[in-house]
Short mmCIF file of C-alpha atoms in Angstrom, two decimals:
data_model
loop_
_atom_site.label_atom_id
_atom_site.label_comp_id
_atom_site.label_asym_id
_atom_site.label_seq_id
_atom_site.Cartn_x
_atom_site.Cartn_y
_atom_site.Cartn_z
CA MET A 134 0.00 0.00 0.00
CA GLU A 135 2.77 2.42 1.00
CA THR A 136 4.85 1.86 -2.14
CA HIS A 137 1.77 1.98 -4.31
CA PHE A 138 0.80 5.29 -2.76
CA LEU A 139 4.26 6.64 -3.57
CA LEU A 140 4.00 5.35 -7.13
CA VAL A 141 0.67 7.09 -7.62
CA LEU A 142 1.92 10.25 -5.96
CA ILE A 143 5.10 10.53 -8.04
CA THR A 144 3.25 9.85 -11.28
CA ALA A 145 0.57 12.39 -10.38
CA ILE A 146 3.24 15.00 -9.67
CA PHE A 147 4.97 14.48 -13.02
CA VAL A 148 1.76 14.50 -15.00
CA SER A 149 0.54 17.67 -13.33
CA ILE A 150 3.90 19.41 -13.87
CA SER A 151 3.63 19.00 -17.63
CA ALA A 152 -0.13 19.71 -17.70
CA SER A 153 0.13 22.91 -15.64
CA LEU A 154 3.17 24.22 -17.51
CA LEU A 155 1.28 23.68 -20.75
CA GLY A 156 -1.73 25.30 -19.08
CA SER A 157 0.12 28.57 -18.60
CA PHE A 158 0.28 28.90 -22.38
CA VAL A 159 -3.29 27.71 -22.90
CA VAL A 160 -4.44 30.50 -20.56
CA LEU A 161 -2.18 33.10 -22.19
CA LYS A 162 -3.43 32.12 -25.61
CA ARG A 163 -7.00 32.56 -24.30
CA MET A 164 -7.74 29.04 -25.38
CA SER A 165 -9.15 27.80 -22.09
CA LEU A 166 -12.58 26.92 -23.46
CA VAL A 167 -11.27 25.44 -26.70
CA GLY A 168 -8.74 23.44 -24.71
CA ASP A 169 -11.39 22.16 -22.33
CA ALA A 170 -13.70 21.09 -25.15
CA LEU A 171 -10.76 19.58 -27.04
CA SER A 172 -9.97 17.25 -24.18
CA HIS A 173 -13.46 15.71 -24.44
CA VAL A 174 -12.54 14.28 -27.85
CA ALA A 175 -10.48 11.70 -26.02
CA LEU A 176 -13.63 9.96 -24.83
CA PRO A 177 -14.71 8.20 -28.07
CA GLY A 178 -11.03 7.24 -28.51
CA LEU A 179 -11.03 5.62 -25.07
CA ALA A 180 -14.28 3.88 -26.02
CA ILE A 181 -12.83 2.33 -29.16
CA GLY A 182 -9.78 1.18 -27.24
CA ILE A 183 -11.97 -0.50 -24.63
CA LEU A 184 -14.30 -2.07 -27.23
CA LEU A 185 -11.51 -3.35 -29.50
CA HIS A 186 -9.23 -4.39 -26.60
CA PHE A 187 -6.19 -2.19 -27.19
CA ASP A 188 -4.74 0.41 -24.81
CA PRO A 189 -7.51 3.01 -24.50
CA PHE A 190 -4.92 5.78 -24.16
CA ILE A 191 -3.61 5.08 -27.63
CA GLY A 192 -7.20 5.38 -28.86
CA ALA A 193 -7.53 8.65 -26.95
CA PHE A 194 -4.33 9.98 -28.47
CA ILE A 195 -5.41 9.06 -32.02
CA PHE A 196 -8.70 10.92 -31.59
CA LEU A 197 -6.96 13.92 -30.03
CA PHE A 198 -4.47 13.97 -32.86
CA MET A 199 -7.28 14.01 -35.42
CA ALA A 200 -8.99 16.80 -33.47
CA ILE A 201 -5.93 19.06 -33.26
CA THR A 202 -5.22 18.50 -36.94
CA GLY A 203 -8.84 19.52 -37.61
CA ILE A 204 -8.55 22.67 -35.49
CA TRP A 205 -5.26 23.60 -37.11
CA PHE A 206 -6.71 23.06 -40.56
CA LEU A 207 -9.82 25.12 -39.80
CA LYS A 208 -7.69 27.92 -38.43
CA TYR A 209 -5.28 28.20 -41.35
CA ARG A 210 -7.13 26.88 -44.35
CA THR A 211 -10.63 28.24 -43.90
CA ARG A 212 -12.29 31.39 -42.68
CA VAL A 213 -14.70 29.54 -40.44
CA PRO A 214 -14.73 30.91 -36.88
CA ILE A 215 -13.49 27.97 -34.84
CA ASP A 216 -14.99 28.62 -31.38
CA ALA A 217 -18.54 27.55 -32.12
CA LEU A 218 -17.47 24.59 -34.26
CA VAL A 219 -15.12 23.37 -31.57
CA GLY A 220 -17.88 23.66 -28.99
CA ILE A 221 -20.37 21.74 -31.11
CA PHE A 222 -18.10 19.12 -32.59
CA PHE A 223 -16.18 18.28 -29.45
CA THR A 224 -19.17 18.22 -27.16
CA SER A 225 -20.87 15.87 -29.61
CA SER A 226 -17.87 13.58 -29.48
CA LEU A 227 -18.21 13.58 -25.68
CA ALA A 228 -21.84 12.52 -26.13
CA LEU A 229 -20.81 9.83 -28.62
CA GLY A 230 -18.13 8.57 -26.24
CA VAL A 231 -20.64 8.31 -23.41
CA LEU A 232 -22.89 6.13 -25.56
CA LEU A 233 -20.05 3.91 -26.80
CA ILE A 234 -18.23 3.22 -23.55
CA PRO A 235 -19.49 0.16 -21.66
CA GLN A 236 -21.43 1.22 -18.58
CA GLN A 237 -18.98 -0.27 -16.07
CA ASP A 238 -16.02 1.66 -17.56
CA LEU A 239 -17.82 4.94 -18.03
CA LEU A 240 -17.12 6.49 -14.65
CA GLU A 241 -13.39 5.82 -14.92
CA ALA A 242 -13.22 7.19 -18.46
CA MET A 243 -15.05 10.36 -17.49
CA PHE A 244 -13.36 11.06 -14.16
CA GLY A 245 -10.17 8.97 -14.24
CA ASP A 246 -8.66 6.65 -11.68
CA ILE A 247 -4.97 6.32 -10.99
CA SER A 248 -5.31 4.15 -7.94
CA THR A 249 -5.10 1.09 -10.23
CA ILE A 250 -1.95 2.22 -12.08
CA THR A 251 0.82 -0.32 -12.72
CA ILE A 252 4.56 0.36 -12.55
CA SER A 253 5.01 0.23 -16.32
CA GLN A 254 2.08 2.61 -16.90
CA SER A 255 3.58 4.90 -14.32
CA ILE A 256 7.02 4.87 -15.98
CA ILE A 257 5.50 5.60 -19.38
CA SER A 258 3.53 8.54 -17.95
CA ILE A 259 6.65 9.95 -16.28
CA ILE A 260 8.75 9.63 -19.43
CA PHE A 261 6.12 11.34 -21.56
CA SER A 262 5.71 14.09 -18.96
CA LEU A 263 9.45 14.73 -19.03
CA ILE A 264 9.47 14.86 -22.83
CA LEU A 265 6.63 17.39 -22.77
CA LEU A 266 8.37 19.45 -20.12
CA VAL A 267 11.54 19.66 -22.20
CA ALA A 268 9.58 20.37 -25.40
CA ILE A 269 7.69 23.26 -23.76
CA LEU A 270 10.87 24.74 -22.31
CA ILE A 271 12.52 24.59 -25.74
CA ILE A 272 9.73 26.50 -27.50
CA TYR A 273 8.36 28.71 -24.69
CA LYS A 274 10.01 31.92 -25.91
CA LYS A 275 8.61 31.42 -29.39
CA LEU A 276 5.19 30.61 -27.96
CA ALA A 277 5.24 33.72 -25.79
CA LEU A 278 6.25 35.97 -28.68
CA ASN A 279 3.62 34.42 -30.92
CA MET A 280 1.05 35.19 -28.25
CA VAL A 281 2.11 38.80 -27.86
CA SER A 282 1.97 39.32 -31.63
CA ASP A 283 2.02 36.81 -34.45
CA GLU A 284 3.22 39.57 -36.76
CA LEU A 285 6.30 40.19 -34.61
CA SER A 286 7.07 36.49 -34.44
CA HIS A 287 6.68 36.16 -38.20
CA SER A 288 8.97 39.14 -38.74
CA VAL A 289 11.81 37.40 -36.88
CA GLY A 290 11.42 34.25 -38.92
CA ILE A 291 9.21 32.10 -36.70
CA ASP A 292 6.89 29.82 -38.65
CA ASN A 293 3.66 30.53 -36.75
CA LYS A 294 1.69 27.73 -38.36
CA LYS A 295 4.30 25.11 -37.54
CA LEU A 296 4.65 26.47 -34.01
CA ASP A 297 0.90 26.28 -33.53
CA PHE A 298 0.86 22.67 -34.66
CA VAL A 299 3.68 21.73 -32.29
CA TYR A 300 1.80 23.44 -29.46
CA LEU A 301 -1.44 21.60 -30.28
CA PHE A 302 0.48 18.33 -30.55
CA ILE A 303 1.95 18.88 -27.08
CA PHE A 304 -1.58 19.56 -25.90
CA ALA A 305 -2.83 16.27 -27.37
CA VAL A 306 -0.05 14.25 -25.72
CA ALA A 307 -0.57 15.99 -22.36
CA VAL A 308 -4.30 15.26 -22.44
CA ALA A 309 -3.72 11.62 -23.43
CA ILE A 310 -1.40 10.99 -20.48
CA GLY A 311 -3.47 13.06 -18.07
CA ILE A 312 -6.72 11.30 -18.80
CA ARG A 313 -5.78 8.29 -16.69
CA PHE A 314 -5.69 10.62 -13.71
CA VAL A 315 -8.68 12.88 -14.02
CA GLY A 316 -10.65 11.45 -16.95
CA ALA A 317 -11.85 13.03 -20.17
CA LEU A 318 -14.32 15.33 -18.48
CA LEU A 319 -11.96 16.90 -15.97
CA MET A 320 -8.73 16.94 -18.01
CA GLY A 321 -9.23 20.47 -19.27
CA ALA A 322 -9.46 21.62 -15.67
CA LEU A 323 -6.16 19.91 -14.75
CA VAL A 324 -4.48 21.95 -17.48
CA ILE A 325 -6.21 25.26 -16.90
CA ILE A 326 -6.90 25.71 -13.16
CA PRO A 327 -3.27 25.90 -11.92
CA ALA A 328 -2.42 28.42 -14.65
CA ALA A 329 -5.51 30.51 -13.97
CA SER A 330 -4.50 30.65 -10.29
CA ALA A 331 -0.89 31.49 -11.20
CA LYS A 332 -2.04 34.39 -13.35
CA ASN A 333 -3.62 35.94 -10.26
CA VAL A 334 -0.31 36.12 -8.41
CA SER A 335 2.23 36.71 -11.21
CA LYS A 336 3.53 39.77 -12.96
CA SER A 337 6.24 38.16 -15.06
CA LEU A 338 6.23 35.19 -17.40
CA SER A 339 8.82 33.33 -15.33
CA GLU A 340 6.77 33.76 -12.12
CA PHE A 341 3.67 32.70 -14.03
CA MET A 342 5.22 29.46 -15.28
CA VAL A 343 6.77 28.60 -11.91
CA TRP A 344 3.58 29.29 -9.90
CA SER A 345 1.51 27.34 -12.39
CA VAL A 346 3.70 24.29 -11.88
CA VAL A 347 3.80 24.79 -8.09
CA PHE A 348 0.00 25.01 -7.89
CA GLY A 349 -0.34 21.97 -10.17
CA VAL A 350 1.99 19.96 -7.93
CA ILE A 351 0.21 21.07 -4.73
CA SER A 352 -3.14 20.00 -6.24
CA ALA A 353 -1.68 16.65 -7.25
CA ILE A 354 -0.19 15.98 -3.81
CA SER A 355 -3.25 17.06 -1.86
CA GLY A 356 -5.61 15.30 -4.28
CA THR A 357 -3.69 12.01 -4.04
CA TYR A 358 -3.34 12.27 -0.28
CA LEU A 359 -7.03 13.02 0.25
CA SER A 360 -8.10 10.19 -2.04
CA TYR A 361 -6.08 7.74 0.05
CA THR A 362 -7.25 8.99 3.42
CA LEU A 363 -10.90 9.47 2.40
CA ASN A 364 -10.94 6.47 0.06
CA LEU A 365 -12.44 8.51 -2.80
CA THR A 366 -11.59 8.75 -6.53
CA PRO A 367 -8.54 11.02 -6.90
CA GLY A 368 -9.55 12.86 -10.13
CA PRO A 369 -12.27 15.08 -8.67
CA LEU A 370 -10.10 15.70 -5.58
CA PHE A 371 -7.23 16.98 -7.80
CA ILE A 372 -9.60 19.40 -9.43
CA LEU A 373 -11.23 20.56 -6.21
CA SER A 374 -7.82 21.16 -4.60
CA GLY A 375 -6.91 23.21 -7.66
CA ALA A 376 -10.15 25.15 -7.45
CA LEU A 377 -9.51 25.94 -3.78
CA ILE A 378 -6.07 27.31 -4.71
CA PHE A 379 -7.75 29.40 -7.40
CA VAL A 380 -10.13 30.91 -4.84
CA LEU A 381 -7.22 31.72 -2.52
CA SER A 382 -5.19 33.26 -5.35
CA SER A 383 -8.19 35.39 -6.35
CA VAL A 384 -8.44 36.68 -2.79
CA PHE A 385 -4.71 37.46 -2.90
CA ARG A 386 -5.18 39.38 -6.12
CA TRP A 387 -8.19 41.21 -4.76
CA LEU A 388 -6.25 42.25 -1.64
CA LYS A 389 -3.35 43.43 -3.81
CA PHE A 390 -5.52 45.69 -5.92
CA VAL A 391 -7.68 47.14 -3.15
CA MET B 199 22.26 49.55 -53.96
CA ASN B 200 18.65 48.45 -53.84
CA VAL B 201 17.69 46.58 -50.71
CA LEU B 202 14.13 46.06 -51.88
CA GLU B 203 12.62 45.83 -55.34
CA VAL B 204 8.87 45.55 -55.81
CA LYS B 205 7.45 44.94 -59.29
CA ASN B 206 3.80 44.87 -60.34
CA LEU B 207 2.60 43.95 -56.89
CA ASN B 208 -1.08 43.00 -56.57
CA VAL B 209 -2.78 42.03 -53.34
CA LYS B 210 -6.38 40.93 -53.02
CA ILE B 211 -8.30 40.44 -49.80
CA ASP B 212 -11.67 38.69 -50.21
CA ASN B 213 -11.68 39.53 -53.92
CA ASP B 214 -11.16 43.23 -53.18
CA SER B 215 -8.15 44.51 -55.00
CA ILE B 216 -6.29 46.39 -52.25
CA ILE B 217 -2.91 46.85 -53.94
CA GLN B 218 -2.93 47.33 -57.70
CA ASP B 219 0.19 47.07 -59.81
CA VAL B 220 2.53 48.80 -57.38
CA SER B 221 6.23 49.00 -58.23
CA PHE B 222 9.03 50.75 -56.35
CA ASN B 223 12.61 50.35 -55.13
CA VAL B 224 14.22 51.16 -51.82
CA GLU B 225 17.90 51.99 -51.65
CA GLN B 226 20.22 51.30 -48.77
CA GLY B 227 20.13 54.03 -46.12
CA GLU B 228 17.01 55.61 -47.51
CA VAL B 229 13.97 56.68 -45.48
CA LEU B 230 10.91 55.98 -47.58
CA ALA B 231 7.66 57.42 -46.25
CA ILE B 232 4.37 56.00 -47.49
CA ILE B 233 1.41 58.35 -47.28
CA GLY B 234 -2.18 57.89 -48.31
CA PRO B 235 -5.75 58.05 -47.02
CA ASN B 236 -7.20 55.48 -44.60
CA GLY B 237 -7.99 52.23 -46.35
CA ALA B 238 -5.51 52.97 -49.15
CA GLY B 239 -3.65 49.69 -48.57
CA LYS B 240 -0.61 50.94 -46.67
CA THR B 241 -0.67 48.31 -43.96
CA THR B 242 -1.62 45.67 -46.52
CA LEU B 243 1.47 46.60 -48.51
CA PHE B 244 3.62 46.09 -45.41
CA LYS B 245 2.05 42.73 -44.73
CA ALA B 246 2.71 41.61 -48.29
CA LEU B 247 6.34 42.78 -48.00
CA LEU B 248 6.69 40.69 -44.84
CA GLY B 249 5.10 37.65 -46.45
CA LEU B 250 2.09 37.77 -44.12
CA LEU B 251 -0.34 37.97 -47.06
CA PRO B 252 -0.44 36.16 -50.40
CA TYR B 253 0.33 38.36 -53.41
CA ASN B 254 0.93 38.39 -57.13
CA GLY B 255 3.94 40.11 -58.62
CA GLU B 256 7.52 40.30 -57.41
CA ILE B 257 9.06 41.26 -54.08
CA HIS B 258 12.84 40.94 -53.96
CA TRP B 259 14.74 41.65 -50.75
CA ALA B 260 18.53 41.89 -50.89
CA PRO B 261 20.03 38.59 -49.66
CA ASN B 262 20.27 38.02 -45.89
CA MET B 263 18.35 41.15 -44.97
CA ARG B 264 17.25 41.26 -41.36
CA ILE B 265 13.89 42.97 -41.34
CA GLY B 266 12.59 44.70 -38.22
CA TYR B 267 8.87 45.32 -38.15
CA ALA B 268 6.94 47.49 -35.72
CA PRO B 269 3.19 47.01 -36.24
CA GLN B 270 0.74 49.86 -35.73
CA ARG B 271 0.06 48.84 -32.20
CA LEU B 272 0.65 46.00 -29.83
CA GLU B 273 -2.62 44.87 -28.31
CA VAL B 274 -1.88 43.30 -24.98
CA GLU B 275 -4.10 42.56 -22.05
CA LYS B 276 -3.57 44.94 -19.13
CA HIS B 277 -2.58 42.20 -16.70
CA ILE B 278 -0.57 40.01 -19.06
CA PRO B 279 2.08 38.21 -16.98
CA LEU B 280 5.02 39.49 -19.01
CA THR B 281 7.42 42.21 -17.92
CA VAL B 282 8.97 44.74 -20.28
CA GLU B 283 12.36 43.09 -19.74
CA GLU B 284 10.97 39.67 -20.64
CA PHE B 285 9.32 41.14 -23.72
CA LEU B 286 12.61 42.64 -24.91
CA LYS B 287 14.31 39.29 -24.34
CA LEU B 288 11.79 37.48 -26.54
CA GLN B 289 14.03 38.26 -29.49
CA PRO B 290 15.22 34.92 -30.85
CA LYS B 291 18.87 35.70 -30.19
CA THR B 292 20.30 36.11 -26.72
CA ILE B 293 19.96 39.68 -25.52
CA THR B 294 22.45 40.89 -22.90
CA ASN B 295 21.50 43.37 -20.17
CA GLN B 296 24.12 45.74 -21.54
CA LYS B 297 22.43 45.71 -24.93
CA ILE B 298 19.09 46.43 -23.24
CA ASP B 299 20.62 49.41 -21.40
CA GLU B 300 21.90 50.81 -24.71
CA ILE B 301 18.52 50.42 -26.38
CA LEU B 302 16.69 52.01 -23.45
CA LYS B 303 18.92 55.06 -23.72
CA PHE B 304 18.23 55.12 -27.39
CA ILE B 305 14.46 55.05 -27.01
CA GLN B 306 14.74 57.38 -24.05
CA LEU B 307 13.10 55.27 -21.41
CA ASP B 308 14.21 54.81 -17.82
CA LYS B 309 15.53 51.45 -16.60
CA LYS B 310 12.69 51.33 -14.07
CA ILE B 311 10.31 50.39 -16.88
CA LEU B 312 11.98 46.97 -17.25
CA LYS B 313 10.23 45.57 -14.17
CA MET B 314 6.80 46.88 -15.19
CA GLY B 315 4.20 44.72 -16.90
CA LEU B 316 4.00 45.15 -20.66
CA GLY B 317 0.26 45.83 -20.33
CA GLU B 318 0.77 48.54 -17.71
CA VAL B 319 2.96 50.96 -19.66
CA SER B 320 1.42 53.82 -21.64
CA LEU B 321 0.72 53.47 -25.36
CA GLY B 322 3.53 55.87 -26.21
CA GLN B 323 5.98 53.94 -24.06
CA ARG B 324 4.83 50.67 -25.56
CA GLN B 325 5.32 52.08 -29.03
CA ARG B 326 8.87 53.09 -28.18
CA LEU B 327 9.46 49.66 -26.65
CA LEU B 328 8.25 48.15 -29.89
CA ILE B 329 10.84 50.19 -31.76
CA GLY B 330 13.43 49.13 -29.19
CA TRP B 331 12.41 45.52 -29.60
CA THR B 332 12.95 45.63 -33.34
CA LEU B 333 16.33 47.35 -32.87
CA LEU B 334 17.48 44.55 -30.55
CA GLY B 335 17.30 42.23 -33.56
CA ASP B 336 20.02 44.33 -35.31
CA PRO B 337 17.86 44.92 -38.38
CA ASP B 338 19.17 46.11 -41.74
CA ILE B 339 15.82 47.64 -42.55
CA LEU B 340 12.95 48.80 -40.36
CA LEU B 341 9.29 48.83 -41.31
CA PHE B 342 7.24 51.19 -39.16
CA ASP B 343 3.49 51.25 -39.46
CA GLU B 344 2.25 54.62 -38.18
CA PRO B 345 4.50 54.66 -35.14
CA THR B 346 2.59 57.57 -33.64
CA ALA B 347 -1.00 56.44 -34.18
CA ASN B 348 -2.84 56.33 -30.84
CA VAL B 349 -0.05 58.21 -29.09
CA ASP B 350 -0.57 61.63 -27.53
CA ILE B 351 1.25 64.65 -28.85
CA TYR B 352 4.14 64.47 -26.35
CA GLY B 353 4.59 60.80 -27.07
CA GLN B 354 4.65 61.53 -30.80
CA GLU B 355 7.37 64.08 -30.40
CA SER B 356 9.65 61.66 -28.59
CA ILE B 357 8.99 58.83 -31.03
CA TYR B 358 10.10 61.03 -33.90
CA LYS B 359 13.16 62.08 -31.95
CA VAL B 360 13.97 58.41 -31.70
CA LEU B 361 13.45 57.96 -35.42
CA ALA B 362 15.70 60.88 -36.27
CA HIS B 363 18.32 59.57 -33.91
CA LEU B 364 18.04 56.17 -35.53
CA GLN B 365 18.66 57.60 -38.89
CA GLU B 366 21.65 59.71 -37.85
CA LYS B 367 23.38 57.15 -35.66
CA LEU B 368 22.64 53.81 -37.20
CA LYS B 369 22.05 54.72 -40.86
CA ILE B 370 19.36 52.05 -41.02
CA THR B 371 17.08 51.88 -44.05
CA VAL B 372 13.54 52.75 -42.98
CA ILE B 373 10.14 52.36 -44.59
CA LEU B 374 7.60 54.37 -42.67
CA ILE B 375 3.83 54.71 -42.94
CA SER B 376 2.77 58.05 -41.57
CA HIS B 377 0.21 60.81 -41.71
CA GLU B 378 2.51 63.40 -40.19
CA LEU B 379 3.49 65.38 -43.24
CA ASN B 380 5.80 67.68 -41.30
CA VAL B 381 7.69 64.77 -39.92
CA ILE B 382 7.98 63.24 -43.34
CA TYR B 383 9.22 66.51 -44.71
CA GLN B 384 11.91 66.54 -42.11
CA TYR B 385 13.04 62.92 -42.02
CA ALA B 386 12.12 61.15 -45.24
CA SER B 387 14.41 60.98 -48.25
CA LYS B 388 11.63 59.71 -50.52
CA VAL B 389 7.84 59.75 -50.39
CA MET B 390 5.40 57.36 -52.01
CA CYS B 391 1.73 58.30 -52.32
CA LEU B 392 -0.40 55.19 -52.16
CA ASN B 393 -4.07 54.91 -52.88
CA HIS B 394 -4.32 51.28 -53.97
CA GLN B 395 -1.88 52.31 -56.70
CA ASN B 396 1.44 54.06 -56.55
CA ILE B 397 0.15 57.52 -57.44
CA CYS B 398 3.35 59.48 -57.09
CA MET B 399 6.84 59.02 -55.85
CA GLY B 400 9.71 61.42 -55.32
CA LYS B 401 11.59 63.64 -52.91
CA PRO B 402 9.47 65.23 -50.16
CA GLU B 403 9.91 68.71 -51.58
CA GLU B 404 8.58 67.50 -54.93
CA ILE B 405 5.66 65.55 -53.56
CA LEU B 406 4.41 67.48 -50.58
CA ASN B 407 2.50 70.23 -52.30
CA ASP B 408 -1.19 71.10 -52.40
CA GLU B 409 -1.77 69.61 -55.81
CA THR B 410 -0.41 66.08 -55.24
CA LEU B 411 -1.98 65.94 -51.80
CA HIS B 412 -5.29 66.96 -53.32
CA ASN B 413 -4.97 64.15 -55.86
CA LEU B 414 -4.05 61.67 -53.18
CA TYR B 415 -6.55 62.52 -50.49
CA GLY B 416 -9.27 63.58 -52.88
CA GLU B 417 -9.94 66.80 -51.02
CA PRO B 418 -7.95 69.96 -50.51
CA LYS B 419 -5.41 69.29 -47.82
CA LYS B 420 -3.25 72.25 -47.03
CA PHE B 421 0.30 71.53 -46.14
CA TYR B 422 1.94 74.00 -43.85
CA ARG B 423 5.60 73.50 -43.24
CA HIS B 424 6.81 74.17 -39.79
CA GLU B 425 10.41 73.60 -39.03
CA HIS B 426 11.54 71.63 -36.03
CA GLN B 427 14.79 72.76 -34.62
#
């Protein structure tokens, strides 16, 4: 029990580090809602994995990959406003996923469960988290400049379209590995809440990224700990811990500006 | 030596022909001012030059030109978590603190501004920071899109001081979109009148007279010279 708790805890920490660091850019890009809806696309992918007996997370990743390619294509090849389409299309895929997933697996797919994680699953999650972390740190300056002004970033030779695709790809991988923890329904929150809290207390980009990760890690630790002591599913506890931090950070911000 | 050659440039946006058959050259060290009424295609021309918009015709930059571009304005959220210093360091190459100090002197801003949020500084300051940002990239040519739009009169004055300084000290080639005819008279070496087409082109003293301005703006626009010291 003790070693398993540690395994879950360490994996949760790594996954939330990469998710919350990514989240700081999702929030800066004002893509919170798109990102949240996007994560729902994983659900039919999980369903197909469960039904056809292969790793559901591979199914989730394939569906996410198709979704980000679709978003990217809509953004650069058409003049269709993407917000509404994303909302409609991705929420429908959530509905489809709910219908497809066998009843007994539905709760886990929607809200996640890491208490059953094996060592090999844990190692894979940690490796992918580290890859994401490195990838984000390599491109963060370009991402930040692109967010301030895509014209400025273009003028210094950054390929905005390619950068956007890399960013969306990182998003897809982060959601696929995070889904085991908090499920398809809550994944968006795992990415966004720590960053939204960090924005309340940060003035600089470096503070923002650090606080986002710190808040993500605190949520992961407290969520895992509470789930063990209260014997409840960890996913919702991660999110609620994160939400509590958000409330506290908002109070901090409010006090600062009064 | 020409650093930029544009031949028969045509740009369409949603089937509207914004730039029609425009040709011009820019020589090294020149300050070319582009004037024209609102909606004449000035910003569109810049975007085509930068490759931000599809076009027909030819745009040839001299090889290995580093282009600095300062857009009309930088829209940032007031509470964006990004300090001025971090913004300046978003240039792809490594920017030393010493280099930042030099640039701040150049754009006449105090070092204290570095720790402020990019969204908190005034529009005039942000505009100067934008100029500073482009200078940090060591550009061979600068494209300025109405550097003083949305800036109050005192801010305008200091931005043009910076531009003049730029020209004297660094001898950088500049293409400038502006409505400030006096400023153009003082700083530009060549003026292009754009109203979808290249209507006239020449030295400021040849171009800036009542007749060409009337043709360009479609209404009498008196030009009074007043000399800056």
